Coordinates of C-alpha atoms in Angstrom, one line a residue:
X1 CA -160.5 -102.0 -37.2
X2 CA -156.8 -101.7 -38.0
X3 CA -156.9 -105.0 -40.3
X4 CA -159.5 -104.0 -41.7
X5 CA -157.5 -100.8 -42.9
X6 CA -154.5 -103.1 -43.5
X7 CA -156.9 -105.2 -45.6
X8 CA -158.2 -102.4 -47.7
X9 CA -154.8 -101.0 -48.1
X10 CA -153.6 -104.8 -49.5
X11 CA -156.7 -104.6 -52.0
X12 CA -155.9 -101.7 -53.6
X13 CA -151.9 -101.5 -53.2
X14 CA -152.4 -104.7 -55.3
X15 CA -155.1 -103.5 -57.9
X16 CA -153.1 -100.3 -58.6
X17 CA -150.0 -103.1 -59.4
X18 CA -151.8 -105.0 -61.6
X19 CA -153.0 -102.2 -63.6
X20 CA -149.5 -100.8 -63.9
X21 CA -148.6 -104.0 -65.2
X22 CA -151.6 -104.1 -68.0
X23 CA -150.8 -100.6 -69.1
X24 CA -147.0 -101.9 -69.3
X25 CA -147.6 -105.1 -71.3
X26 CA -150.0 -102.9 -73.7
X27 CA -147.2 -100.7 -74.6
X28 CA -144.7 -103.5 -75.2
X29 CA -146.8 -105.7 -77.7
X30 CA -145.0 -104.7 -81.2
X31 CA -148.6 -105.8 -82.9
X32 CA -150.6 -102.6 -80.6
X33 CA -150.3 -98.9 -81.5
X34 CA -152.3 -96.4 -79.2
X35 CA -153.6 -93.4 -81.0
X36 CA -155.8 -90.9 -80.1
X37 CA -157.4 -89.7 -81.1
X38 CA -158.5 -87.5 -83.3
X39 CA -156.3 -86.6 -86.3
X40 CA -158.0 -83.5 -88.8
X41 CA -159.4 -81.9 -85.9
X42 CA -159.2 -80.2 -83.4
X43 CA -160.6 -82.2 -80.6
X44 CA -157.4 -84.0 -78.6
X45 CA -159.4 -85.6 -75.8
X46 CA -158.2 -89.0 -75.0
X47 CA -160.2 -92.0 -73.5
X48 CA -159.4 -90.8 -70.0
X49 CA -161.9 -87.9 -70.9
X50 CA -164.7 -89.9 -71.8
X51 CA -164.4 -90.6 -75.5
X52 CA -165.2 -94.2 -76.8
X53 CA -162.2 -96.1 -77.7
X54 CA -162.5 -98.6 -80.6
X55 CA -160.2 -101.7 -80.9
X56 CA -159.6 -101.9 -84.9
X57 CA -157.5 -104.4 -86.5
X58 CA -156.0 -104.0 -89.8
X59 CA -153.5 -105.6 -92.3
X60 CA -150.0 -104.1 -93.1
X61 CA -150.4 -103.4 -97.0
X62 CA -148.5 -100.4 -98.8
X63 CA -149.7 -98.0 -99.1
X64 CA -152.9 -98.8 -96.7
X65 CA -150.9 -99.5 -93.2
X66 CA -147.1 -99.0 -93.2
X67 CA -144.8 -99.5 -90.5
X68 CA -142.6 -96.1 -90.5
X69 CA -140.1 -94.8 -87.5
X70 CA -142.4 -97.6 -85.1
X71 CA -145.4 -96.0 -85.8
X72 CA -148.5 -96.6 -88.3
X73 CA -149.4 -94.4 -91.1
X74 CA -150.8 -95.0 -94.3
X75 CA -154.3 -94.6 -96.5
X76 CA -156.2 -96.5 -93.9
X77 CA -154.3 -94.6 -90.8
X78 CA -155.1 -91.1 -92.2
X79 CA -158.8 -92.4 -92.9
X80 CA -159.7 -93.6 -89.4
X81 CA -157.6 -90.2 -87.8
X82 CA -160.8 -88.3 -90.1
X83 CA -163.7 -90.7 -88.9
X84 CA -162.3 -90.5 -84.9
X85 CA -162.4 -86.5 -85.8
X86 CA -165.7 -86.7 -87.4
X87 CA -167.3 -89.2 -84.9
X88 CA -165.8 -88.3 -81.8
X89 CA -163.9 -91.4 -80.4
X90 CA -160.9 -92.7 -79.8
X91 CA -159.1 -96.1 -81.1
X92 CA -155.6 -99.0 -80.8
X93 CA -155.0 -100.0 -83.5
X94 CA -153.4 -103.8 -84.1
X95 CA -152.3 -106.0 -86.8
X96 CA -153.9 -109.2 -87.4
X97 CA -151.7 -111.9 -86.3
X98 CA -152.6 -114.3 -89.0
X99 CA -151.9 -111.7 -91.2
X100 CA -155.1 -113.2 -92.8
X101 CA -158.0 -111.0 -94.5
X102 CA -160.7 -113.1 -93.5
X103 CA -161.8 -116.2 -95.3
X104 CA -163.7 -119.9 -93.7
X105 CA -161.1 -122.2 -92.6
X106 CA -161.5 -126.1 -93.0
X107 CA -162.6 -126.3 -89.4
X108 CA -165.4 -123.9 -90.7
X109 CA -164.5 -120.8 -88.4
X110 CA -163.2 -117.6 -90.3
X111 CA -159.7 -116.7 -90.4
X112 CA -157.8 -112.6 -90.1
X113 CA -159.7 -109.4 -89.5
X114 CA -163.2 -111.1 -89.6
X115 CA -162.4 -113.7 -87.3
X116 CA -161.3 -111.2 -85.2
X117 CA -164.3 -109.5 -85.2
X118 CA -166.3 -112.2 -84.9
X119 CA -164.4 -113.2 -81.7
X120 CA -164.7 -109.9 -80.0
X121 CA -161.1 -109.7 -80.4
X122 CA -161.5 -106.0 -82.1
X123 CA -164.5 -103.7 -82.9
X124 CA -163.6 -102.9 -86.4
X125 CA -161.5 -103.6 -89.6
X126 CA -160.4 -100.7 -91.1
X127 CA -157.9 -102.2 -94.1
X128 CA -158.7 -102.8 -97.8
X129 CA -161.1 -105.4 -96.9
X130 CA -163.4 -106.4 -99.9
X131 CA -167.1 -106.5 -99.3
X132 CA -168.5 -109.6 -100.5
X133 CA -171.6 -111.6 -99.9
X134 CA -170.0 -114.4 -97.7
X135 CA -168.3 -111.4 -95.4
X136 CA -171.7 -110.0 -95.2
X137 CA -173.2 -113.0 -93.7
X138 CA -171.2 -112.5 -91.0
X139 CA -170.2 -108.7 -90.2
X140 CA -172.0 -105.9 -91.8
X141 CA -170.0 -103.3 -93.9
X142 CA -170.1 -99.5 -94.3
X143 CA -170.0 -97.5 -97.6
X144 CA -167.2 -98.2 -99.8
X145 CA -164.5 -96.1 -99.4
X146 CA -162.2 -97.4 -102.2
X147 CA -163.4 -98.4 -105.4
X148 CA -161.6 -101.4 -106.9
X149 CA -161.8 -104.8 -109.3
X150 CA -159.8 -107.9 -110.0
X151 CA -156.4 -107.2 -112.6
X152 CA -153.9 -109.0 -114.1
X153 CA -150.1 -107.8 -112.9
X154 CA -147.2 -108.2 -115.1
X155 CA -143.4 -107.6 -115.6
X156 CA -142.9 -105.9 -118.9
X157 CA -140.0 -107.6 -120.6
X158 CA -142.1 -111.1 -120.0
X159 CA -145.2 -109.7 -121.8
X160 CA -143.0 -108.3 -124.6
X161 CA -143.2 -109.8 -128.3
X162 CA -141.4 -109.8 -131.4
X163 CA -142.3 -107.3 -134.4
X164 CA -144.7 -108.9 -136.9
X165 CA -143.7 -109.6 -140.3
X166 CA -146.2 -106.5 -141.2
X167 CA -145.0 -104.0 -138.3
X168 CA -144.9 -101.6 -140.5
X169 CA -148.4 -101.3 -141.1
X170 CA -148.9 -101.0 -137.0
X171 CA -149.0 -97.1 -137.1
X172 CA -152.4 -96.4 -138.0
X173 CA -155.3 -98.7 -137.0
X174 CA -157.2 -100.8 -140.0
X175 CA -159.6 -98.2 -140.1
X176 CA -157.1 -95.4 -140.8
X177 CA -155.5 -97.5 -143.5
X178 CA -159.4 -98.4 -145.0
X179 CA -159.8 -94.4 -145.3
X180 CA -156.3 -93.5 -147.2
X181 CA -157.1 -96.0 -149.5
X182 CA -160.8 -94.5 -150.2
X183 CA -158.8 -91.5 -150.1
X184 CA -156.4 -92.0 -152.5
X185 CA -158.6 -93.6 -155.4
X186 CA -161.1 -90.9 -155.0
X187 CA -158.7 -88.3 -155.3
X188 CA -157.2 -90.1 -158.4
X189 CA -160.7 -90.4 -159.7
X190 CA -161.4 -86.7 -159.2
X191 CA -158.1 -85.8 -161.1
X192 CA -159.2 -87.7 -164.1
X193 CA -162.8 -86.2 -164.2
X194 CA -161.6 -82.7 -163.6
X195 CA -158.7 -83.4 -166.2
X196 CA -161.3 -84.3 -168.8
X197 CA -164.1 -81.3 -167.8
X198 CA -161.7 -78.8 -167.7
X199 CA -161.1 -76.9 -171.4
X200 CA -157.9 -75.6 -169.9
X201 CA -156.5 -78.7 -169.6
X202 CA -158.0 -80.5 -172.4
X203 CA -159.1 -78.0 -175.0
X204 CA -159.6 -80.2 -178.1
X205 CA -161.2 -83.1 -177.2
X206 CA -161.8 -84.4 -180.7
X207 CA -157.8 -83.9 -181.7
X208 CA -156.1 -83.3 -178.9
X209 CA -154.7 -86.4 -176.7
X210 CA -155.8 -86.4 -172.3
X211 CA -152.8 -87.0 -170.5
X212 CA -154.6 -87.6 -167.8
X213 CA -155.7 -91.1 -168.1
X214 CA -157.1 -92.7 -165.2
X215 CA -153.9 -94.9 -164.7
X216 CA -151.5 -91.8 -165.0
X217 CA -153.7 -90.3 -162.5
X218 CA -153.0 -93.2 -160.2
X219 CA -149.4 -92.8 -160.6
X220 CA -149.6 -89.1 -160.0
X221 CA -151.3 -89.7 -156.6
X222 CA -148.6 -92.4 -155.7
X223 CA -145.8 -89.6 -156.8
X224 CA -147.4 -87.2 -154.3
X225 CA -147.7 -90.2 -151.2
X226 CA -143.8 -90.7 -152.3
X227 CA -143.0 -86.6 -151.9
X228 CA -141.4 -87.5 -156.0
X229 CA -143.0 -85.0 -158.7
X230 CA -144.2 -86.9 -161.7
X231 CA -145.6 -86.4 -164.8
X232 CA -148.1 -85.5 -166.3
X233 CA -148.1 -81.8 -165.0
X234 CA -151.6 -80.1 -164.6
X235 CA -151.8 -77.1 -166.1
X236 CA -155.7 -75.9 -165.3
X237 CA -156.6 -74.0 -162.5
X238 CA -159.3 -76.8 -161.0
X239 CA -157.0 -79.8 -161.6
X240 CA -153.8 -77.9 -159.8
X241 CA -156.2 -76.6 -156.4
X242 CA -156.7 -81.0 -156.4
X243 CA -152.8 -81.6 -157.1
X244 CA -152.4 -79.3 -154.2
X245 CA -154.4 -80.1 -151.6
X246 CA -153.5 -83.7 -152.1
X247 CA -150.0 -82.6 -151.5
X248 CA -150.5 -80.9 -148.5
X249 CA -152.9 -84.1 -147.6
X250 CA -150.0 -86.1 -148.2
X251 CA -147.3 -84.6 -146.3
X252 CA -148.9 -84.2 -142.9
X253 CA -150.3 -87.7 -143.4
X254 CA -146.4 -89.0 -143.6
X255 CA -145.6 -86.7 -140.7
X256 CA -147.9 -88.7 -138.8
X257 CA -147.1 -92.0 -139.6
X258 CA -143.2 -90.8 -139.1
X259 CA -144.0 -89.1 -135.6
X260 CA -146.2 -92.6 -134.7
X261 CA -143.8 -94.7 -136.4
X262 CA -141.0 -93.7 -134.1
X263 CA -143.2 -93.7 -131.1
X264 CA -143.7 -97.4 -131.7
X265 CA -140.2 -98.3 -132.0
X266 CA -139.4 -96.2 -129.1
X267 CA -141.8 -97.9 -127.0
X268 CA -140.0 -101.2 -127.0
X269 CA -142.9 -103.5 -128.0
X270 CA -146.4 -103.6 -129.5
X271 CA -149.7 -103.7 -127.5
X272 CA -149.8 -106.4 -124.9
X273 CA -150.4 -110.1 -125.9
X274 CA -152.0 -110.3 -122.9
X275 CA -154.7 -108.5 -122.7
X276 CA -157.2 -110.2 -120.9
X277 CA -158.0 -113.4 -118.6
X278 CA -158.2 -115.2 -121.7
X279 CA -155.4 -114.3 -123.2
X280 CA -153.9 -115.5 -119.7
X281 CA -154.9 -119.1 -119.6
X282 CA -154.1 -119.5 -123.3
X283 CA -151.0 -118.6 -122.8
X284 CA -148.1 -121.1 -121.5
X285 CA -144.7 -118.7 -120.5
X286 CA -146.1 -117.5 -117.4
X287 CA -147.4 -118.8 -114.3
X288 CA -150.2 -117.3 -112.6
X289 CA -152.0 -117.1 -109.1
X290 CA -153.3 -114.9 -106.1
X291 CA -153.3 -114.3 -102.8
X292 CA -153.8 -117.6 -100.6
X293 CA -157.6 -117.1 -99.2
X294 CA -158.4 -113.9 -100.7
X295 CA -161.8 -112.6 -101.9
X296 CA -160.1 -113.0 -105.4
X297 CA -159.6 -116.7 -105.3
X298 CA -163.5 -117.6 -104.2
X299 CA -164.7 -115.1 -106.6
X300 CA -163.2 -117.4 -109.7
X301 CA -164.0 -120.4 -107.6
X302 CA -167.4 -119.0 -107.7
X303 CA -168.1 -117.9 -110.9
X304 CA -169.8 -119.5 -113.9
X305 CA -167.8 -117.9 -116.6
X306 CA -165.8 -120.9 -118.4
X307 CA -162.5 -119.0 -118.2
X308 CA -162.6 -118.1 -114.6
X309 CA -163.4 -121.6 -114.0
X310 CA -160.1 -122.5 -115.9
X311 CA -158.2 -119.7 -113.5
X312 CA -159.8 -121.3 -110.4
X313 CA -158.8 -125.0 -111.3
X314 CA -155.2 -124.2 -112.5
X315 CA -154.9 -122.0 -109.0
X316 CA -156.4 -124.9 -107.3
X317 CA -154.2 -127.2 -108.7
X318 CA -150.9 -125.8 -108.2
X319 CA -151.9 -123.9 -104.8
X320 CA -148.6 -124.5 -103.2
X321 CA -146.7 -123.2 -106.1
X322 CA -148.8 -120.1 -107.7
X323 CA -150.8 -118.7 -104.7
X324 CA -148.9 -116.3 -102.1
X325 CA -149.6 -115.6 -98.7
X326 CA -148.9 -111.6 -98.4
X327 CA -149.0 -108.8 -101.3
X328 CA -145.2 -107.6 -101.0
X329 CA -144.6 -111.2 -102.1
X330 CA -146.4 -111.2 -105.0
X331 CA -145.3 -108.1 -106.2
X332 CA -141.8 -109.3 -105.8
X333 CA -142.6 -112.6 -107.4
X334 CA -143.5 -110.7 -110.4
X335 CA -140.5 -108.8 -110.6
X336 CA -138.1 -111.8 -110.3
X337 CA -139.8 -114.6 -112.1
X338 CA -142.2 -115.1 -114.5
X339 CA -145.2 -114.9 -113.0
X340 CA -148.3 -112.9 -113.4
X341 CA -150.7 -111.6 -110.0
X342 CA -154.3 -112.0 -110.0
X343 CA -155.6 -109.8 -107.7
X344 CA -157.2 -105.8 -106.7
X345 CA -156.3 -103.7 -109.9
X346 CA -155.9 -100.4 -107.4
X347 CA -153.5 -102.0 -105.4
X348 CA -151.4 -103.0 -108.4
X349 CA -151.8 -99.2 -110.0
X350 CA -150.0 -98.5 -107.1
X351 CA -147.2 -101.2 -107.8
X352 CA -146.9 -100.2 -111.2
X353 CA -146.3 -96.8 -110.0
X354 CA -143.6 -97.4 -107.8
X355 CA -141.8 -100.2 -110.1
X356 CA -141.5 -98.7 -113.1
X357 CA -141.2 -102.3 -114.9
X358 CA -144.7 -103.5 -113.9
X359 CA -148.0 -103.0 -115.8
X360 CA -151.2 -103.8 -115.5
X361 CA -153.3 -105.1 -118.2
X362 CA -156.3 -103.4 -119.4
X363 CA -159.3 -105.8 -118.7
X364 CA -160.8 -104.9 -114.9
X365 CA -163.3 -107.4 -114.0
X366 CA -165.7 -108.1 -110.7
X367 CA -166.5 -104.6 -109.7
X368 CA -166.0 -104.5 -105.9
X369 CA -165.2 -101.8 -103.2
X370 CA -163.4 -101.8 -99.6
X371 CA -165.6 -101.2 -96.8
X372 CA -165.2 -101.1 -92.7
X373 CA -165.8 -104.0 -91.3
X374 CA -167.6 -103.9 -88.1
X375 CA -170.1 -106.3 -86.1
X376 CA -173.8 -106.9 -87.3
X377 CA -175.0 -105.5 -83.6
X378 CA -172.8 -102.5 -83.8
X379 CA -174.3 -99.4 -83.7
X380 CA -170.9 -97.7 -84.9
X381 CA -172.2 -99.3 -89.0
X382 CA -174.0 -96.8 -90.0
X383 CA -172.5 -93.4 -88.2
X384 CA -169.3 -95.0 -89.7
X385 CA -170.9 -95.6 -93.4
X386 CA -172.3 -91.5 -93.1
X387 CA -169.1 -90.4 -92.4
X388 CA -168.0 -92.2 -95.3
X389 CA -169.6 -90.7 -97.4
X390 CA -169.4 -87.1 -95.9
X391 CA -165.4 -87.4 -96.7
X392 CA -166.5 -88.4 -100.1
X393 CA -168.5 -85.5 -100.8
X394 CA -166.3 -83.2 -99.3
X395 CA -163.0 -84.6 -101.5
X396 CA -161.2 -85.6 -98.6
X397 CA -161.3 -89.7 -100.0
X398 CA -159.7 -88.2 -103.5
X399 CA -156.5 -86.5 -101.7
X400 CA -155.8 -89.1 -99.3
X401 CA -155.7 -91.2 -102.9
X402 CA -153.7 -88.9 -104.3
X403 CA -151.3 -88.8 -101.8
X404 CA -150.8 -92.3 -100.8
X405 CA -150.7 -93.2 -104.9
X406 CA -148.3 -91.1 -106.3
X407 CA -146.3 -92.5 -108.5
X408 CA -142.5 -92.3 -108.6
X409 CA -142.0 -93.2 -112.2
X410 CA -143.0 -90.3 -114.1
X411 CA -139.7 -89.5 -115.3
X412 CA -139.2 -92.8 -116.5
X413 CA -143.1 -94.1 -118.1
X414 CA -144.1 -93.9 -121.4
X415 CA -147.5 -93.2 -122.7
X416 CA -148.7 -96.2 -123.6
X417 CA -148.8 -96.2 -127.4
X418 CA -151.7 -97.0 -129.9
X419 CA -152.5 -97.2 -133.3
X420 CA -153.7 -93.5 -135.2
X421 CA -157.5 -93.4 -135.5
X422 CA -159.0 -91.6 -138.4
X423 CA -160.6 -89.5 -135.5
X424 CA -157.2 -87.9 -135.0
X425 CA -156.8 -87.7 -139.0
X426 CA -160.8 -85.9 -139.2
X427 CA -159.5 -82.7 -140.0
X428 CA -157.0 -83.8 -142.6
X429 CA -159.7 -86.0 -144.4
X430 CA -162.2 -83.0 -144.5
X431 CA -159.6 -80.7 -146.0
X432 CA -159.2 -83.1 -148.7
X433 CA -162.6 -83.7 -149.0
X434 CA -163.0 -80.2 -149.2
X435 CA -160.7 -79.4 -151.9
X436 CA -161.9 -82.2 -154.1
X437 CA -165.4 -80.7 -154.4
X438 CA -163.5 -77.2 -155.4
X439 CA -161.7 -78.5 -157.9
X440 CA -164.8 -79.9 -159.6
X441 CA -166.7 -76.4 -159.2
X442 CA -163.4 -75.3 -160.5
X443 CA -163.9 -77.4 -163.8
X444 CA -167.3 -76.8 -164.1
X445 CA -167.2 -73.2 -164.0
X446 CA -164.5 -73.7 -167.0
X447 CA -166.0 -75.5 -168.9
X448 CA -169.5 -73.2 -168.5
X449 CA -167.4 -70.4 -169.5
X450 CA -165.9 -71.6 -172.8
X451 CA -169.5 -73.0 -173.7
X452 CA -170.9 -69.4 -173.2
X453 CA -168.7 -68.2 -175.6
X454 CA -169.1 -71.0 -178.0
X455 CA -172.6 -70.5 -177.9
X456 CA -172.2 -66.8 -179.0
X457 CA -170.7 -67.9 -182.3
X458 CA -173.1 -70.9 -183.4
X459 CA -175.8 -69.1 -181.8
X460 CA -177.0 -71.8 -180.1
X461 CA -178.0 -72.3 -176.0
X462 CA -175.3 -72.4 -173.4
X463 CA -177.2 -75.0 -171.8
X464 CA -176.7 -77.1 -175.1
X465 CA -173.6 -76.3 -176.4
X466 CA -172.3 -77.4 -172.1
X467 CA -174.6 -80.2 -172.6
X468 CA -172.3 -81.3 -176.1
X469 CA -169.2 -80.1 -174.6
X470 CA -169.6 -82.6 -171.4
X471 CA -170.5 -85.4 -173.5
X472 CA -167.5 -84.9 -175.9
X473 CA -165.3 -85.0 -172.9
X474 CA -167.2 -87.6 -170.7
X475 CA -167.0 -90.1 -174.5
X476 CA -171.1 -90.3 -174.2
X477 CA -171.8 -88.5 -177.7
X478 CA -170.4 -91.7 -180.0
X479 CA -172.6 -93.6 -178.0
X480 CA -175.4 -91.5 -178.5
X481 CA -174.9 -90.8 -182.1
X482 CA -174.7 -94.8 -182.5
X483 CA -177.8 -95.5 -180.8
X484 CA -179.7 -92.6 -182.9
X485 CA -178.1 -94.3 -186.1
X486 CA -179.5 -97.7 -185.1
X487 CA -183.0 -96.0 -184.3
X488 CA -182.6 -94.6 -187.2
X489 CA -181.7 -97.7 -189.7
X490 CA -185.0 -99.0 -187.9
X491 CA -187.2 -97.3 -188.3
X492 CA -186.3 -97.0 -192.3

């Protein structure tokens, strides 16, 4: 009986040793962090009180899982903290120690987070792990929580270009430039019709000379674009409210052009040159790649498009010299050589916000999202995808973006400059427009006026005596008195 006590009492003096041992070793790995738990709310209750604890692997990627004071926080930390809230269960985190996102190694089995998963090693991925179909074969994924595509990051100063020979023209767009011209030749048109209509300004039109030709009215709108007064000076009502309104057309148009003119120089360059993928593999300055077994590398070794094949086979080519093995290695690439990073265009928005001499370049292609990784029998998939999208709908997903992507270079940016459209100009063109039609009604009501006196003394109609009057002025009653004279002679 007593060694059978002294038996039991072996069994579990050892048991209790090895545990202490476990629980030690767990707390000494540098690639494990404990957590509870349960982060926005209120429930604190650890695994020892009968809450399920997850083993989730991620990736360390600012601003998605950051090492700070020995602990873990970042995007992806404060997201899990909400689900463990929101689902009730607790979770260790771990980094992957390939440091890998998941892709199929030469000896077919899958490398990072996925191969983790797929070895049991942890229960989730919660990292900015790209859904795609190949990942899907394998794990299942929940909603998206961050949506993404494939960008094109750049140092400034290597994407800058010289001024073309015709900078100056680069304040307004082709358009703007197509409606001044109409602009202007209307407006000069509409000075030498009202200049001819009005009696005030042309009272004898059988003696008396029109200074208003239609070339000096071209010069008198190119006096007005120049701010210089030249002759000749209108003296009618109608052909003045034109002069003016062209004026006033004239000097906010050279305002803007000024105001964008100096926001050009300011900026330092012109748009991009590169503005797309295309305008990437024509190109020969920079060098270009991605991340070494990223989704971003098989999507362009997978696509048909004949410009992401030439991406793919210039990356393939030259793997051991363009493609990187972690972010923070890119970025820093880019910033110290010239090279330009092919990979998710949020996670260089962030970059760009926090070196202020990065950009991105406009085109986004292959629309993609992150998603939580989990196994295809887990039952966690679908509570995890509803939770999802319960912290979408509630806005919780747009402040933990807001907070982990502020930028630190707003005292610094610039608004990225572009050329004036006549959009911004619409107001300026329909005052003009405007005016223009006034000073016609202008010139007609003058010239009705002095034919409704005329017609008083040679006691003929108004309507005929304006009639006469218009084709005096407009040179049609030679013409007509020819052709009735050549009827005429006819006829005889």
């Amino acid at each position: 009986m007593d060694k059978g006590l002294h038996f039991t009492f072996r069994v579990i003096t050892t048991m209790l040793l090895l545990r202490g041992s476990s629980q030690a070793g767990e707390k000494n790995d540098p690639k494990m962090w404990a957590a509870s738990k349960s982060g926005f709310g209120t429930d604190s209750r650890g695994p020892g009180e009968g809450l399920p604890t997850l083993t989730v692997t991620t990736i360390l990627e600012d601003p998605y899982v950051m090492v700070r004071s020995a602990e873990l926080e970042g995007y992806c930390i404060d997201l899990l903290k909400a689900l463990a809230a929101m689902l009730h269960f607790s979770y260790k985190v771990k980094v992957v120690g390939d440091g890998q996102y998941g892709a199929v190694s030469s000896t077919g089995n899958w490398t990072g987070m996925i191969g983790e998963i797929l070895r049991q090693e942890a229960d989730i991925a919660v990292a900015p792990l790209t859904v795609t179909s190949a990942r899907e074969e394998v794990v299942s994924f929940t909603t998206p929580f961050l949506q993404t595509g494939i960008g094109i990051l750049l140092r400034k100063d290597t994407v800058s270009q010289e001024m073309s020979f015709f900078h100056f023209l680069a304040p307004f767009s082709k358009e703007t430039w197509t409606g001044l011209l109409f602009a202007y030749v209307l407006t000069c048109f509409c000075l030498f019709l009202v200049a001819r209509l009005s009696p005030c300004e042309w009272n004898e039109p059988k003696n008396e000379e029109n200074h208003f030709t239609f070339l000096n009215s071209l010069w008198f709108g190119a006096g007005a674009l120049a701010l210089q007064g030249v002759t000749p000076r209108p003296k009618a009502l109608s052909v003045r409210v034109i002069a003016a309104v062209w004026w006033l057309f004239t000097i906010a148009l050279l305002a803007a052009y000024i105001a964008n003119f100096t926001a050009l120089l300011s900026s330092g360059s012109e748009q991009l040159p590169i503005q797309t993928f295309e305008d990437l593999v024509k190109q020969r300055k920079l060098e270009f790649g991605t991340l070494e077994g990223s989704s971003t590398f098989y999507y362009f070794k997978n696509s048909k498009n004949p410009i992401h094949q030439m991406i793919y086979e210039y990356m393939d080519k030259r793997r051991d010299q363009v493609l990187v093995k972690t972010y923070q290695e890119a970025v820093q690439r880019v910033l110290e050589s010239n090279y330009a990073f092919i990979g998710e265009s949020i996670s260089q928005d962030l970059a760009a916000a926090r070196h202020c001499d990065l950009i991105r370049a406009p085109e986004v292609i292959g629309a993609r999202g992150f998603g939580i990784a989990t196994t295809q029998a887990s039952l966690w998939t679908k509570k995890l995808s509803v939770a999802v999208l319960k912290l979408r709908e509630s806005g919780d997903l747009d402040y933990l973006r807001n907070k982990w992507w502020e930028t630190s270079c707003l005292h610094k940016s610039r608004e990225r400059w572009s050329p004036l459209q006549p959009q911004a100009l619409g107001g300026l063109f329909l005052t003009l427009a405007i005016g223009l039609a006034l000073g016609v009604i202008a010139a007609v009501v003058e010239l009705s006026n002095k034919s409704r006196h005329a017609a008083g003394h040679v006691k003929k109609s108004c309507c005929s005596v304006f009639t006469e009057e218009m084709c005096t002025r407009l040179r049609i009653k030679e013409n007509t008195r020819q052709s009735q004279e050549t009827s005429g002679r006819a006829n005889a």
